[in-house]
PDB file of C-alpha atoms in Angstrom:
ATOM      1  CA  UNK F   1      -0.179  -0.566   0.208  1.00 88.00           C
ATOM      2  CA  UNK F   2       1.176   3.978  -0.873  1.00 93.00           C
ATOM      3  CA  UNK F   3       1.552   5.936   1.975  1.00 95.00           C
ATOM      4  CA  UNK F   4       1.716   9.378   2.248  1.00 94.00           C
ATOM      5  CA  UNK F   5       4.869  10.706   3.921  1.00 95.00           C
ATOM      6  CA  UNK F   6       5.280  14.934   4.734  1.00 93.00           C
ATOM      7  CA  UNK F   7       8.564  15.167   3.593  1.00 93.00           C
ATOM      8  CA  UNK F   8       9.019  19.051   4.167  1.00 89.00           C
ATOM      9  CA  UNK F   9       6.701  21.602   4.254  1.00 86.00           C
ATOM     10  CA  UNK F  10       3.853  21.949   2.747  1.00 85.00           C
ATOM     11  CA  UNK F  11       5.120  18.301  -0.015  1.00 90.00           C
ATOM     12  CA  UNK F  12       3.896  15.705   0.426  1.00 92.00           C
ATOM     13  CA  UNK F  13       5.423  12.307  -0.484  1.00 95.00           C
ATOM     14  CA  UNK F  14       4.329   8.405  -1.561  1.00 94.00           C
ATOM     15  CA  UNK F  15       5.779   6.281   0.597  1.00 95.00           C
ATOM     16  CA  UNK F  16       5.888   2.851  -1.435  1.00 95.00           C
ATOM     17  CA  UNK F  17       6.765  -0.701  -1.295  1.00 93.00           C
ATOM     18  CA  UNK F  18       7.654  -1.431  -4.566  1.00 93.00           C
ATOM     19  CA  UNK F  19       9.456   0.578  -7.345  1.00 94.00           C
ATOM     20  CA  UNK F  20       7.219   2.948 -10.415  1.00 95.00           C
ATOM     21  CA  UNK F  21       8.534   4.676 -13.276  1.00 93.00           C
ATOM     22  CA  UNK F  22       7.814   8.495 -14.155  1.00 92.00           C
ATOM     23  CA  UNK F  23       4.322   9.372 -15.247  1.00 92.00           C
ATOM     24  CA  UNK F  24       3.222   6.065 -13.648  1.00 93.00           C
ATOM     25  CA  UNK F  25      -0.326   6.071 -12.232  1.00 92.00           C
ATOM     26  CA  UNK F  26      -0.679   5.091  -8.670  1.00 92.00           C
ATOM     27  CA  UNK F  27      -3.190   4.969  -5.554  1.00 93.00           C
ATOM     28  CA  UNK F  28      -1.819   6.784  -2.564  1.00 93.00           C
ATOM     29  CA  UNK F  29      -3.708   6.294   0.935  1.00 94.00           C
ATOM     30  CA  UNK F  30      -4.612   9.120   3.625  1.00 91.00           C
ATOM     31  CA  UNK F  31      -3.572   8.276   7.500  1.00 88.00           C
ATOM     32  CA  UNK F  32      -8.176   8.205   7.481  1.00 89.00           C
ATOM     33  CA  UNK F  33      -8.330   5.275   4.785  1.00 90.00           C
ATOM     34  CA  UNK F  34      -9.482   7.917   1.504  1.00 91.00           C
ATOM     35  CA  UNK F  35      -7.982   6.408  -1.913  1.00 91.00           C
ATOM     36  CA  UNK F  36      -5.947   9.445  -3.861  1.00 91.00           C
ATOM     37  CA  UNK F  37      -4.903   8.491  -7.581  1.00 91.00           C
ATOM     38  CA  UNK F  38      -1.701   9.935  -8.156  1.00 91.00           C
ATOM     39  CA  UNK F  39       0.751  10.270 -11.089  1.00 93.00           C
ATOM     40  CA  UNK F  40       4.707  10.126  -9.448  1.00 93.00           C
ATOM     41  CA  UNK F  41       6.824  12.217 -10.608  1.00 93.00           C
ATOM     42  CA  UNK F  42      10.651  11.745  -9.268  1.00 95.00           C
ATOM     43  CA  UNK F  43      12.279   9.246  -6.570  1.00 96.00           C
ATOM     44  CA  UNK F  44      13.282  11.637  -4.137  1.00 96.00           C
ATOM     45  CA  UNK F  45      14.738   8.454  -1.961  1.00 95.00           C
ATOM     46  CA  UNK F  46      14.218   5.081  -0.845  1.00 95.00           C
ATOM     47  CA  UNK F  47      14.822   4.077   2.391  1.00 94.00           C
ATOM     48  CA  UNK F  48      14.697   1.244   4.829  1.00 94.00           C
ATOM     49  CA  UNK F  49      13.488  -1.036   1.965  1.00 93.00           C
ATOM     50  CA  UNK F  50      10.552   1.866   1.292  1.00 95.00           C
ATOM     51  CA  UNK F  51      10.414   4.605  -2.303  1.00 96.00           C
ATOM     52  CA  UNK F  52       9.592   8.496  -1.358  1.00 96.00           C
ATOM     53  CA  UNK F  53       8.574   9.798  -4.818  1.00 96.00           C
ATOM     54  CA  UNK F  54       6.976  13.015  -5.387  1.00 94.00           C
ATOM     55  CA  UNK F  55       3.706  13.109  -6.663  1.00 93.00           C
ATOM     56  CA  UNK F  56       0.453  15.290  -7.808  1.00 89.00           C
ATOM     57  CA  UNK F  57      -3.063  14.163  -8.017  1.00 86.00           C
ATOM     58  CA  UNK F  58      -5.215  12.908 -10.872  1.00 86.00           C
ATOM     59  CA  UNK F  59      -7.940  14.915 -10.223  1.00 81.00           C
ATOM     60  CA  UNK F  60      -5.407  18.997  -9.549  1.00 75.00           C
ATOM     61  CA  UNK F  61      -6.309  19.177  -5.948  1.00 67.00           C
ATOM     62  CA  UNK F  62      -3.720  20.633  -4.680  1.00 70.00           C
ATOM     63  CA  UNK F  63      -3.015  23.535  -2.151  1.00 70.00           C
ATOM     64  CA  UNK F  64      -4.041  26.154  -4.538  1.00 75.00           C
ATOM     65  CA  UNK F  65      -7.561  24.610  -4.562  1.00 76.00           C
ATOM     66  CA  UNK F  66      -7.409  23.539  -1.901  1.00 68.00           C
ATOM     67  CA  UNK F  67      -7.408  26.999  -0.960  1.00 73.00           C
ATOM     68  CA  UNK F  68     -10.142  28.183  -3.022  1.00 78.00           C
ATOM     69  CA  UNK F  69     -12.282  24.932  -1.491  1.00 79.00           C
ATOM     70  CA  UNK F  70     -11.865  26.672   2.230  1.00 80.00           C
ATOM     71  CA  UNK F  71     -12.862  30.187   0.851  1.00 83.00           C
ATOM     72  CA  UNK F  72     -15.677  29.291  -0.841  1.00 87.00           C
ATOM     73  CA  UNK F  73     -17.120  26.837   2.330  1.00 87.00           C
ATOM     74  CA  UNK F  74     -16.282  29.666   4.114  1.00 86.00           C
ATOM     75  CA  UNK F  75     -17.804  32.542   1.989  1.00 88.00           C
ATOM     76  CA  UNK F  76     -21.624  29.998   2.154  1.00 90.00           C
ATOM     77  CA  UNK F  77     -20.861  29.856   5.761  1.00 88.00           C
ATOM     78  CA  UNK F  78     -21.351  33.367   5.238  1.00 90.00           C
ATOM     79  CA  UNK F  79     -24.505  33.313   3.277  1.00 91.00           C
ATOM     80  CA  UNK F  80     -26.138  31.768   5.914  1.00 92.00           C
ATOM     81  CA  UNK F  81     -25.462  33.361   8.295  1.00 90.00           C
ATOM     82  CA  UNK F  82     -25.802  36.416   6.735  1.00 88.00           C
ATOM     83  CA  UNK F  83     -29.722  35.340   6.546  1.00 90.00           C
ATOM     84  CA  UNK F  84     -30.276  34.140  10.208  1.00 88.00           C
ATOM     85  CA  UNK F  85     -29.561  37.642  10.715  1.00 88.00           C
ATOM     86  CA  UNK F  86     -32.138  39.011   9.107  1.00 85.00           C
ATOM     87  CA  UNK F  87     -34.067  36.188  10.132  1.00 85.00           C
ATOM     88  CA  UNK F  88     -33.640  37.076  13.431  1.00 83.00           C
ATOM     89  CA  UNK F  89     -34.173  41.130  12.651  1.00 80.00           C
ATOM     90  CA  UNK F  90     -38.386  40.150  11.344  1.00 82.00           C
ATOM     91  CA  UNK F  91     -38.810  37.947  14.439  1.00 78.00           C
ATOM     92  CA  UNK F  92     -37.824  40.951  16.654  1.00 75.00           C
ATOM     93  CA  UNK F  93     -39.912  43.603  14.814  1.00 73.00           C
ATOM     94  CA  UNK F  94     -43.179  41.087  15.438  1.00 70.00           C
ATOM     95  CA  UNK F  95     -44.123  43.229  17.865  1.00 61.00           C
ATOM     96  CA  UNK F  96     -42.771  46.937  16.407  1.00 62.00           C
ATOM     97  CA  UNK F  97     -46.115  48.903  15.981  1.00 57.00           C
ATOM     98  CA  UNK F  98     -47.258  47.334  19.289  1.00 53.00           C
ATOM     99  CA  UNK F  99     -44.087  48.452  21.186  1.00 48.00           C
ATOM    100  CA  UNK F 100     -43.574  51.566  19.109  1.00 54.00           C
ATOM    101  CA  UNK F 101     -46.376  52.922  21.319  1.00 50.00           C
ATOM    102  CA  UNK F 102     -43.963  53.124  24.482  1.00 57.00           C
ATOM    103  CA  UNK F 103     -46.773  52.828  25.495  1.00 58.00           C
ATOM    104  CA  UNK F 104     -45.501  51.756  30.129  1.00 61.00           C
ATOM    105  CA  UNK F 105     -46.173  47.709  31.001  1.00 55.00           C
ATOM    106  CA  UNK F 106     -49.713  48.501  32.972  1.00 50.00           C
ATOM    107  CA  UNK F 107     -48.706  46.434  36.076  1.00 55.00           C
ATOM    108  CA  UNK F 108     -51.293  43.768  37.049  1.00 58.00           C
ATOM    109  CA  UNK F 109     -52.778  44.670  34.174  1.00 54.00           C
ATOM    110  CA  UNK F 110     -54.087  41.436  31.386  1.00 55.00           C
ATOM    111  CA  UNK F 111     -52.417  42.246  28.954  1.00 52.00           C
ATOM    112  CA  UNK F 112     -48.300  42.913  31.430  1.00 56.00           C
ATOM    113  CA  UNK F 113     -46.892  39.560  30.805  1.00 67.00           C
ATOM    114  CA  UNK F 114     -47.806  39.882  27.172  1.00 67.00           C
ATOM    115  CA  UNK F 115     -45.858  43.331  26.836  1.00 61.00           C
ATOM    116  CA  UNK F 116     -43.427  41.910  28.914  1.00 65.00           C
ATOM    117  CA  UNK F 117     -42.697  38.516  26.951  1.00 68.00           C
ATOM    118  CA  UNK F 118     -43.606  41.220  23.848  1.00 67.00           C
ATOM    119  CA  UNK F 119     -39.559  43.329  24.701  1.00 69.00           C
ATOM    120  CA  UNK F 120     -37.765  40.641  25.541  1.00 74.00           C
ATOM    121  CA  UNK F 121     -38.768  38.743  22.360  1.00 73.00           C
ATOM    122  CA  UNK F 122     -37.032  42.007  20.721  1.00 71.00           C
ATOM    123  CA  UNK F 123     -33.764  41.851  23.060  1.00 80.00           C
ATOM    124  CA  UNK F 124     -33.347  38.394  22.575  1.00 84.00           C
ATOM    125  CA  UNK F 125     -34.870  38.160  18.559  1.00 77.00           C
ATOM    126  CA  UNK F 126     -32.265  41.802  17.794  1.00 82.00           C
ATOM    127  CA  UNK F 127     -29.287  39.917  20.045  1.00 85.00           C
ATOM    128  CA  UNK F 128     -28.816  36.798  17.824  1.00 85.00           C
ATOM    129  CA  UNK F 129     -29.293  38.844  15.050  1.00 87.00           C
ATOM    130  CA  UNK F 130     -26.358  40.603  16.361  1.00 89.00           C
ATOM    131  CA  UNK F 131     -24.604  37.741  16.871  1.00 90.00           C
ATOM    132  CA  UNK F 132     -24.974  35.692  13.776  1.00 89.00           C
ATOM    133  CA  UNK F 133     -23.938  39.306  11.848  1.00 89.00           C
ATOM    134  CA  UNK F 134     -20.590  38.618  13.845  1.00 92.00           C
ATOM    135  CA  UNK F 135     -20.687  35.114  12.706  1.00 89.00           C
ATOM    136  CA  UNK F 136     -20.942  36.055   8.488  1.00 90.00           C
ATOM    137  CA  UNK F 137     -18.280  39.201   8.713  1.00 92.00           C
ATOM    138  CA  UNK F 138     -15.854  36.332  10.075  1.00 90.00           C
ATOM    139  CA  UNK F 139     -16.340  34.018   7.695  1.00 86.00           C
ATOM    140  CA  UNK F 140     -16.259  36.441   5.358  1.00 88.00           C
ATOM    141  CA  UNK F 141     -12.713  37.900   6.034  1.00 89.00           C
ATOM    142  CA  UNK F 142     -10.958  34.442   6.538  1.00 85.00           C
ATOM    143  CA  UNK F 143     -13.386  33.542   3.140  1.00 81.00           C
ATOM    144  CA  UNK F 144     -10.924  36.751   2.025  1.00 84.00           C
ATOM    145  CA  UNK F 145      -7.869  34.949   3.167  1.00 78.00           C
ATOM    146  CA  UNK F 146      -8.331  31.744   2.303  1.00 69.00           C
ATOM    147  CA  UNK F 147      -8.841  33.997  -1.227  1.00 77.00           C
ATOM    148  CA  UNK F 148      -5.157  35.718  -0.603  1.00 77.00           C
ATOM    149  CA  UNK F 149      -3.791  31.583  -0.421  1.00 66.00           C
ATOM    150  CA  UNK F 150      -5.950  30.509  -3.427  1.00 63.00           C
ATOM    151  CA  UNK F 151      -3.379  31.825  -6.648  1.00 70.00           C
ATOM    152  CA  UNK F 152       0.226  30.547  -4.182  1.00 79.00           C
ATOM    153  CA  UNK F 153       2.810  28.630  -5.597  1.00 81.00           C
ATOM    154  CA  UNK F 154       5.121  26.485  -3.390  1.00 84.00           C
ATOM    155  CA  UNK F 155       7.054  23.247  -3.104  1.00 88.00           C
ATOM    156  CA  UNK F 156       3.503  20.560  -3.719  1.00 87.00           C
ATOM    157  CA  UNK F 157       3.310  21.472  -7.085  1.00 86.00           C
ATOM    158  CA  UNK F 158       5.940  21.527 -10.416  1.00 88.00           C
ATOM    159  CA  UNK F 159       4.520  25.097 -11.327  1.00 85.00           C
ATOM    160  CA  UNK F 160       7.374  25.813  -8.229  1.00 88.00           C
ATOM    161  CA  UNK F 161       9.831  25.206 -10.373  1.00 92.00           C
ATOM    162  CA  UNK F 162       9.737  28.419 -12.807  1.00 90.00           C
ATOM    163  CA  UNK F 163       8.554  29.835  -9.859  1.00 88.00           C
ATOM    164  CA  UNK F 164      11.758  29.766  -7.676  1.00 90.00           C
ATOM    165  CA  UNK F 165      13.898  29.714 -10.536  1.00 92.00           C
ATOM    166  CA  UNK F 166      12.523  33.849 -11.156  1.00 89.00           C
ATOM    167  CA  UNK F 167      13.018  34.474  -7.061  1.00 89.00           C
ATOM    168  CA  UNK F 168      16.545  32.846  -7.381  1.00 92.00           C
ATOM    169  CA  UNK F 169      16.622  35.323 -10.930  1.00 92.00           C
ATOM    170  CA  UNK F 170      15.431  38.683  -8.944  1.00 91.00           C
ATOM    171  CA  UNK F 171      17.252  37.885  -5.659  1.00 91.00           C
ATOM    172  CA  UNK F 172      20.298  37.039  -6.931  1.00 93.00           C
ATOM    173  CA  UNK F 173      19.959  40.705  -9.146  1.00 93.00           C
ATOM    174  CA  UNK F 174      18.800  42.662  -6.374  1.00 90.00           C
ATOM    175  CA  UNK F 175      22.082  41.905  -3.898  1.00 91.00           C
ATOM    176  CA  UNK F 176      24.444  42.323  -6.800  1.00 90.00           C
ATOM    177  CA  UNK F 177      23.040  45.890  -6.720  1.00 88.00           C
ATOM    178  CA  UNK F 178      23.291  46.639  -3.064  1.00 87.00           C
ATOM    179  CA  UNK F 179      27.150  45.004  -3.469  1.00 87.00           C
ATOM    180  CA  UNK F 180      27.744  47.493  -5.963  1.00 89.00           C
ATOM    181  CA  UNK F 181      25.908  50.786  -4.933  1.00 86.00           C
ATOM    182  CA  UNK F 182      23.149  50.324  -7.315  1.00 88.00           C
ATOM    183  CA  UNK F 183      20.589  50.016  -4.681  1.00 87.00           C
ATOM    184  CA  UNK F 184      21.262  51.666  -1.801  1.00 89.00           C
ATOM    185  CA  UNK F 185      21.706  50.034   1.638  1.00 87.00           C
ATOM    186  CA  UNK F 186      18.516  50.775   4.198  1.00 88.00           C
ATOM    187  CA  UNK F 187      21.200  49.913   6.978  1.00 87.00           C
ATOM    188  CA  UNK F 188      24.392  48.161   7.625  1.00 86.00           C
ATOM    189  CA  UNK F 189      22.495  43.785   7.327  1.00 90.00           C
ATOM    190  CA  UNK F 190      21.525  44.790   3.973  1.00 89.00           C
ATOM    191  CA  UNK F 191      23.655  42.877   2.113  1.00 90.00           C
ATOM    192  CA  UNK F 192      23.006  40.196   4.731  1.00 91.00           C
ATOM    193  CA  UNK F 193      19.263  40.608   4.470  1.00 93.00           C
ATOM    194  CA  UNK F 194      19.709  39.722   0.491  1.00 91.00           C
ATOM    195  CA  UNK F 195      22.486  37.253   0.791  1.00 92.00           C
ATOM    196  CA  UNK F 196      20.440  35.165   2.341  1.00 93.00           C
ATOM    197  CA  UNK F 197      17.551  35.720   0.220  1.00 91.00           C
ATOM    198  CA  UNK F 198      19.678  34.742  -2.599  1.00 93.00           C
ATOM    199  CA  UNK F 199      20.731  31.427  -0.080  1.00 94.00           C
ATOM    200  CA  UNK F 200      16.845  30.740  -0.010  1.00 93.00           C
ATOM    201  CA  UNK F 201      16.044  30.833  -3.510  1.00 92.00           C
ATOM    202  CA  UNK F 202      18.877  28.722  -4.629  1.00 94.00           C
ATOM    203  CA  UNK F 203      18.083  26.028  -1.822  1.00 94.00           C
ATOM    204  CA  UNK F 204      13.793  25.822  -2.999  1.00 92.00           C
ATOM    205  CA  UNK F 205      14.934  26.190  -6.594  1.00 94.00           C
ATOM    206  CA  UNK F 206      17.247  23.493  -5.975  1.00 95.00           C
ATOM    207  CA  UNK F 207      14.335  21.405  -3.718  1.00 93.00           C
ATOM    208  CA  UNK F 208      12.022  21.629  -6.548  1.00 93.00           C
ATOM    209  CA  UNK F 209      13.877  20.836  -9.299  1.00 95.00           C
ATOM    210  CA  UNK F 210      14.815  17.807  -7.566  1.00 94.00           C
ATOM    211  CA  UNK F 211      11.513  17.223  -7.109  1.00 94.00           C
ATOM    212  CA  UNK F 212       9.279  18.081 -10.669  1.00 93.00           C
ATOM    213  CA  UNK F 213      12.293  18.045 -12.889  1.00 92.00           C
TER     214      UNK F 213
END
């Protein structure tokens, strides 16, 4: 059976008990027992009789699609919460005509109980409306976050090769520009930070090539 193995942040390999060729289609089982049909890319390493391959799912599901679905789910929840908020507003206005008269509660009168209940219901329903409105805004906020992640490129997808190659070129150009004076050094560590960015981009580019080329 092929299972998932976390290789580095955002990247899961297929841990296989048999060798495969690039382009083979295999089933990879999650820890919950769900099988995902996946395409084999590269053998990353061998250990204790197992082979660890980089893979992508045949259905195209990846980190970007996952973020989109998270955003869509949150927007659905926001819509539902908005609807409930509106329903509670309507309920809070059920006795509006009576309460708008501003009459004081007539203690001991047969209307006292109804009057008190109308005020209590209006208060509780308006509180529920506010509660669901706040939930809707929170769901929308989180949905916006996941929408911003929907175009994220990281090492989990083959497109990361071109992405990190470009990042490396930009980082190198900026580092060289700092050394030559083309770009001003904003502080004493500017060159150090720029070199660190080059090293990080280089590491990611090499890893992306290992995974996907």
